[in-house]
Amino acid sequence: MSGFSLRRRLALVMLFAFLLGLGGASLFYWIEVAEMRGELLRNALRLQAEVTLEAQAGARIAADALPPEWAVAYAQPDSLVHWSLYDAAGRQVGRSPNLLVTLPPPFGLPFGSMQRAHVDGRDIGFLAVPTADGGILQVARADLDSPGVVRVLSEEAVEFLFYTLLPFALLSMLAIWLVVGWSLRPLLRASQAAALVGPERLHSRIPAEGLPDEILPLVAAANDALDRLTAGYEAVRQLTADAAHELRTPLAALSLRLQQARLDGTADWVAIERETGHMRRLVQQMLTLARQEGREEGALATVNLARIGREVAASLLPLAEVAGRTIEVEAPDRVMALGDPDELRELVRNLVENGLAHGTGTVTVRVAGEGEGPLLEVADQGPGLPPGLGAAAFERYRKGDPASAGAGLGLAIVRRVVERHGGRIRLSPGPGCRVSVRLRPAGH
């Protein structure tokens, strides 16, 4: 199972952001250095032009009129400063002793504007100014890379990086690591609480106290899922207990009849078949109820409720004939409702079987489309439910007559189907037992 450390990932993201910011700052710094270098070169050339013009004597530059340091600089072969003098006709009439190559002519260039050129393997900046006799003085010097301005500025930047930014970055990374660990501590407690949830601690939940806001939706969803799982587990446990309780009596009766048959050599097959039929019906109803409890809400379709009522009634005619009963259906050709056809068949089947098992006379299945929506009614001619039973008749294992056959699950299954369909169900007062189910019409 692959995973990642949120703490490590956040630390790496912050480190990347720091390096990205440092890179941007360094780029901006180098741009500033380049602009500063150009400005320094322009200022140096202007100062050089002023000093050199003051030493002009006719068609030459008098060395003895220059400041000593300038005179030495113009005379040394490896010096970085030069000058060239042009008369009014554009002829070069003089140049500094250390200038061994010809600089680009200054004609056509604006006075006082610095120009650049690559001369004799070096980057040269030069500037032209007019002289008093109508000539042009051109002063030049190598780019300030050579004197080491960039190197000095770079050394200062590196010192600032190592002595200021780097310690700050390390302290920031340590602070981020500690803060992230402190922030994730509630998440660790939540995971430890989640690990304790189990069959013995069904109602334990993940605490939300102290968790980040971004984690709260996940915790809420997990707790909701645990609530649903708990409800499902409780339903299964209750179903198991109910099955054990309800099957115990018929199994004991069947066991006694089989033992009696072994002793007597004859078997009461009618009673045995009745007991096995009762157990089979009980198991079938329990499984149906378990499926209803565990089924997720699904999309409902448009179904013909009248057709379902007729089909179910026809399938139960053999059961009615065995009991000496009749089933009548009152339904038009089409009554459209919104529902699941399989679940609605189960609903009608349980109502009709309930009428055959506990009622008397004719069982009537009536389907109509009038009123507030599709209506299904199943009624028999028996004594009806005891007064005051009301909604309790839809509870599991609740029977109107405790001594009657069945497990009291039929109406519980019917109520569950009606709830899933968003319908309504009610019991009408006697005589007889009449159950009315109102469903949603098609298109709603």
PDB file of C-alpha atoms in Angstrom, residues 175-328:
ATOM      1  CA  ALA A 175       9.657  25.752  12.424  1.00  0.00           C
ATOM      2  CA  ILE A 176       7.569  24.336   9.560  1.00  0.00           C
ATOM      3  CA  TRP A 177       8.465  20.772  10.565  1.00  0.00           C
ATOM      4  CA  LEU A 178       7.481  21.406  14.194  1.00  0.00           C
ATOM      5  CA  VAL A 179       4.284  23.319  13.340  1.00  0.00           C
ATOM      6  CA  VAL A 180       3.130  20.665  10.871  1.00  0.00           C
ATOM      7  CA  GLY A 181       3.799  17.930  13.427  1.00  0.00           C
ATOM      8  CA  TRP A 182       1.871  19.861  16.060  1.00  0.00           C
ATOM      9  CA  SER A 183      -1.009  20.454  13.615  1.00  0.00           C
ATOM     10  CA  LEU A 184      -1.210  16.771  12.672  1.00  0.00           C
ATOM     11  CA  ARG A 185      -1.213  15.529  16.264  1.00  0.00           C
ATOM     12  CA  PRO A 186      -5.065  15.626  16.482  1.00  0.00           C
ATOM     13  CA  LEU A 187      -5.175  13.597  13.270  1.00  0.00           C
ATOM     14  CA  LEU A 188      -3.014  10.941  14.925  1.00  0.00           C
ATOM     15  CA  ARG A 189      -5.404  10.844  17.893  1.00  0.00           C
ATOM     16  CA  ALA A 190      -8.327  10.531  15.471  1.00  0.00           C
ATOM     17  CA  SER A 191      -6.683   7.590  13.682  1.00  0.00           C
ATOM     18  CA  GLN A 192      -6.047   5.891  17.024  1.00  0.00           C
ATOM     19  CA  ALA A 193      -9.717   6.356  17.948  1.00  0.00           C
ATOM     20  CA  ALA A 194     -10.809   4.949  14.573  1.00  0.00           C
ATOM     21  CA  ALA A 195      -8.653   1.864  15.151  1.00  0.00           C
ATOM     22  CA  LEU A 196     -10.657   1.089  18.327  1.00  0.00           C
ATOM     23  CA  VAL A 197     -13.987   0.828  16.476  1.00  0.00           C
ATOM     24  CA  GLY A 198     -15.099  -2.795  16.304  1.00  0.00           C
ATOM     25  CA  PRO A 199     -17.880  -5.225  17.186  1.00  0.00           C
ATOM     26  CA  GLU A 200     -17.206  -4.701  20.894  1.00  0.00           C
ATOM     27  CA  ARG A 201     -17.219  -0.894  20.538  1.00  0.00           C
ATOM     28  CA  LEU A 202     -19.811  -0.243  17.869  1.00  0.00           C
ATOM     29  CA  HIS A 203     -20.687   3.239  19.062  1.00  0.00           C
ATOM     30  CA  SER A 204     -17.138   4.604  19.177  1.00  0.00           C
ATOM     31  CA  ARG A 205     -16.610   7.463  16.725  1.00  0.00           C
ATOM     32  CA  ILE A 206     -13.728   9.553  15.431  1.00  0.00           C
ATOM     33  CA  PRO A 207     -13.421  12.747  17.512  1.00  0.00           C
ATOM     34  CA  ALA A 208     -13.446  15.987  15.528  1.00  0.00           C
ATOM     35  CA  GLU A 209     -11.979  18.207  18.261  1.00  0.00           C
ATOM     36  CA  GLY A 210      -8.809  19.997  17.235  1.00  0.00           C
ATOM     37  CA  LEU A 211      -8.806  18.724  13.655  1.00  0.00           C
ATOM     38  CA  PRO A 212      -8.129  21.098  10.737  1.00  0.00           C
ATOM     39  CA  ASP A 213     -11.176  22.400   8.901  1.00  0.00           C
ATOM     40  CA  GLU A 214     -10.038  20.600   5.738  1.00  0.00           C
ATOM     41  CA  ILE A 215     -10.192  17.224   7.529  1.00  0.00           C
ATOM     42  CA  LEU A 216     -13.603  17.717   9.173  1.00  0.00           C
ATOM     43  CA  PRO A 217     -15.677  16.711   6.083  1.00  0.00           C
ATOM     44  CA  LEU A 218     -13.714  13.444   5.879  1.00  0.00           C
ATOM     45  CA  VAL A 219     -14.256  12.749   9.591  1.00  0.00           C
ATOM     46  CA  ALA A 220     -17.978  13.533   9.297  1.00  0.00           C
ATOM     47  CA  ALA A 221     -18.301  11.204   6.288  1.00  0.00           C
ATOM     48  CA  ALA A 222     -16.402   8.448   8.116  1.00  0.00           C
ATOM     49  CA  ASN A 223     -18.619   8.797  11.197  1.00  0.00           C
ATOM     50  CA  ASP A 224     -21.739   8.698   9.022  1.00  0.00           C
ATOM     51  CA  ALA A 225     -20.428   5.529   7.387  1.00  0.00           C
ATOM     52  CA  LEU A 226     -19.797   4.033  10.829  1.00  0.00           C
ATOM     53  CA  ASP A 227     -23.360   4.919  11.836  1.00  0.00           C
ATOM     54  CA  ARG A 228     -24.703   3.075   8.800  1.00  0.00           C
ATOM     55  CA  LEU A 229     -22.442   0.093   9.429  1.00  0.00           C
ATOM     56  CA  THR A 230     -23.528   0.016  13.066  1.00  0.00           C
ATOM     57  CA  ALA A 231     -27.179   0.087  12.048  1.00  0.00           C
ATOM     58  CA  GLY A 232     -26.563  -2.731   9.561  1.00  0.00           C
ATOM     59  CA  TYR A 233     -24.644  -4.764  12.115  1.00  0.00           C
ATOM     60  CA  GLU A 234     -27.386  -4.285  14.691  1.00  0.00           C
ATOM     61  CA  ALA A 235     -29.988  -5.303  12.106  1.00  0.00           C
ATOM     62  CA  VAL A 236     -28.064  -8.475  11.254  1.00  0.00           C
ATOM     63  CA  ARG A 237     -27.567  -9.284  14.926  1.00  0.00           C
ATOM     64  CA  GLN A 238     -31.249  -8.685  15.621  1.00  0.00           C
ATOM     65  CA  LEU A 239     -32.219 -10.803  12.622  1.00  0.00           C
ATOM     66  CA  THR A 240     -30.003 -13.635  13.846  1.00  0.00           C
ATOM     67  CA  ALA A 241     -31.486 -13.480  17.332  1.00  0.00           C
ATOM     68  CA  ASP A 242     -35.031 -13.309  15.947  1.00  0.00           C
ATOM     69  CA  ALA A 243     -34.387 -16.228  13.607  1.00  0.00           C
ATOM     70  CA  ALA A 244     -33.057 -18.340  16.454  1.00  0.00           C
ATOM     71  CA  HIS A 245     -36.059 -17.462  18.604  1.00  0.00           C
ATOM     72  CA  GLU A 246     -38.727 -17.926  15.928  1.00  0.00           C
ATOM     73  CA  LEU A 247     -37.313 -21.145  14.472  1.00  0.00           C
ATOM     74  CA  ARG A 248     -36.812 -22.801  17.832  1.00  0.00           C
ATOM     75  CA  THR A 249     -40.498 -23.686  18.384  1.00  0.00           C
ATOM     76  CA  PRO A 250     -41.294 -25.105  14.898  1.00  0.00           C
ATOM     77  CA  LEU A 251     -38.000 -27.004  14.857  1.00  0.00           C
ATOM     78  CA  ALA A 252     -38.780 -28.501  18.249  1.00  0.00           C
ATOM     79  CA  ALA A 253     -42.303 -29.469  17.092  1.00  0.00           C
ATOM     80  CA  LEU A 254     -40.958 -30.994  13.893  1.00  0.00           C
ATOM     81  CA  SER A 255     -38.325 -32.908  15.853  1.00  0.00           C
ATOM     82  CA  LEU A 256     -40.999 -34.336  18.178  1.00  0.00           C
ATOM     83  CA  ARG A 257     -43.182 -35.434  15.260  1.00  0.00           C
ATOM     84  CA  LEU A 258     -40.218 -37.161  13.590  1.00  0.00           C
ATOM     85  CA  GLN A 259     -39.329 -38.924  16.853  1.00  0.00           C
ATOM     86  CA  GLN A 260     -42.942 -40.015  17.239  1.00  0.00           C
ATOM     87  CA  ALA A 261     -42.935 -41.296  13.670  1.00  0.00           C
ATOM     88  CA  ARG A 262     -39.803 -43.328  14.395  1.00  0.00           C
ATOM     89  CA  LEU A 263     -41.423 -44.881  17.479  1.00  0.00           C
ATOM     90  CA  ASP A 264     -44.830 -45.570  15.923  1.00  0.00           C
ATOM     91  CA  GLY A 265     -43.632 -46.443  12.461  1.00  0.00           C
ATOM     92  CA  THR A 266     -46.123 -43.965  10.974  1.00  0.00           C
ATOM     93  CA  ALA A 267     -45.738 -40.275  10.219  1.00  0.00           C
ATOM     94  CA  ASP A 268     -48.301 -37.461  10.273  1.00  0.00           C
ATOM     95  CA  TRP A 269     -47.217 -36.059   6.943  1.00  0.00           C
ATOM     96  CA  VAL A 270     -49.873 -33.347   6.949  1.00  0.00           C
ATOM     97  CA  ALA A 271     -48.583 -31.931  10.219  1.00  0.00           C
ATOM     98  CA  ILE A 272     -44.956 -32.329   9.103  1.00  0.00           C
ATOM     99  CA  GLU A 273     -45.619 -30.518   5.845  1.00  0.00           C
ATOM    100  CA  ARG A 274     -47.434 -27.784   7.785  1.00  0.00           C
ATOM    101  CA  GLU A 275     -44.470 -27.305  10.123  1.00  0.00           C
ATOM    102  CA  THR A 276     -41.903 -27.315   7.298  1.00  0.00           C
ATOM    103  CA  GLY A 277     -44.077 -24.921   5.289  1.00  0.00           C
ATOM    104  CA  HIS A 278     -44.267 -22.604   8.261  1.00  0.00           C
ATOM    105  CA  MET A 279     -40.475 -22.646   8.673  1.00  0.00           C
ATOM    106  CA  ARG A 280     -39.947 -22.153   4.954  1.00  0.00           C
ATOM    107  CA  ARG A 281     -42.268 -19.146   4.965  1.00  0.00           C
ATOM    108  CA  LEU A 282     -40.581 -17.753   8.069  1.00  0.00           C
ATOM    109  CA  VAL A 283     -37.109 -18.074   6.549  1.00  0.00           C
ATOM    110  CA  GLN A 284     -38.305 -16.516   3.304  1.00  0.00           C
ATOM    111  CA  GLN A 285     -39.807 -13.533   5.108  1.00  0.00           C
ATOM    112  CA  MET A 286     -36.685 -13.058   7.214  1.00  0.00           C
ATOM    113  CA  LEU A 287     -34.489 -13.054   4.117  1.00  0.00           C
ATOM    114  CA  THR A 288     -36.832 -10.615   2.397  1.00  0.00           C
ATOM    115  CA  LEU A 289     -36.750  -8.286   5.391  1.00  0.00           C
ATOM    116  CA  ALA A 290     -32.949  -8.539   5.587  1.00  0.00           C
ATOM    117  CA  ARG A 291     -32.665  -7.597   1.898  1.00  0.00           C
ATOM    118  CA  GLN A 292     -34.991  -4.654   2.442  1.00  0.00           C
ATOM    119  CA  GLU A 293     -32.948  -3.413   5.387  1.00  0.00           C
ATOM    120  CA  GLY A 294     -29.623  -3.679   3.551  1.00  0.00           C
ATOM    121  CA  ARG A 295     -30.758  -2.383   0.168  1.00  0.00           C
ATOM    122  CA  GLU A 296     -29.594   1.048  -0.865  1.00  0.00           C
ATOM    123  CA  GLU A 297     -31.962   3.623  -2.248  1.00  0.00           C
ATOM    124  CA  GLY A 298     -32.161   3.223  -6.013  1.00  0.00           C
ATOM    125  CA  ALA A 299     -33.883   4.886  -8.933  1.00  0.00           C
ATOM    126  CA  LEU A 300     -37.597   4.161  -9.250  1.00  0.00           C
ATOM    127  CA  ALA A 301     -39.303   3.524 -12.565  1.00  0.00           C
ATOM    128  CA  THR A 302     -42.797   3.895 -13.936  1.00  0.00           C
ATOM    129  CA  VAL A 303     -44.757   0.664 -13.361  1.00  0.00           C
ATOM    130  CA  ASN A 304     -48.331  -0.476 -13.947  1.00  0.00           C
ATOM    131  CA  LEU A 305     -49.625  -1.107 -10.431  1.00  0.00           C
ATOM    132  CA  ALA A 306     -52.865  -2.665 -11.729  1.00  0.00           C
ATOM    133  CA  ARG A 307     -50.955  -5.241 -13.727  1.00  0.00           C
ATOM    134  CA  ILE A 308     -48.763  -6.127 -10.743  1.00  0.00           C
ATOM    135  CA  GLY A 309     -51.856  -6.631  -8.592  1.00  0.00           C
ATOM    136  CA  ARG A 310     -53.440  -8.961 -11.157  1.00  0.00           C
ATOM    137  CA  GLU A 311     -50.213 -10.964 -11.667  1.00  0.00           C
ATOM    138  CA  VAL A 312     -49.646 -11.517  -7.929  1.00  0.00           C
ATOM    139  CA  ALA A 313     -53.270 -12.478  -7.348  1.00  0.00           C
ATOM    140  CA  ALA A 314     -53.108 -14.991 -10.196  1.00  0.00           C
ATOM    141  CA  SER A 315     -49.917 -16.542  -8.812  1.00  0.00           C
ATOM    142  CA  LEU A 316     -51.578 -17.062  -5.396  1.00  0.00           C
ATOM    143  CA  LEU A 317     -54.779 -18.652  -6.694  1.00  0.00           C
ATOM    144  CA  PRO A 318     -53.497 -22.231  -6.038  1.00  0.00           C
ATOM    145  CA  LEU A 319     -52.786 -21.284  -2.411  1.00  0.00           C
ATOM    146  CA  ALA A 320     -56.287 -19.835  -2.071  1.00  0.00           C
ATOM    147  CA  GLU A 321     -57.900 -22.918  -3.607  1.00  0.00           C
ATOM    148  CA  VAL A 322     -56.104 -25.195  -1.129  1.00  0.00           C
ATOM    149  CA  ALA A 323     -57.486 -23.058   1.702  1.00  0.00           C
ATOM    150  CA  GLY A 324     -60.959 -23.009   0.136  1.00  0.00           C
ATOM    151  CA  ARG A 325     -60.784 -19.257  -0.361  1.00  0.00           C
ATOM    152  CA  THR A 326     -61.204 -16.902  -3.304  1.00  0.00           C
ATOM    153  CA  ILE A 327     -59.244 -13.871  -4.529  1.00  0.00           C
ATOM    154  CA  GLU A 328     -60.952 -11.038  -6.387  1.00  0.00           C
TER     155      GLU A 328
END
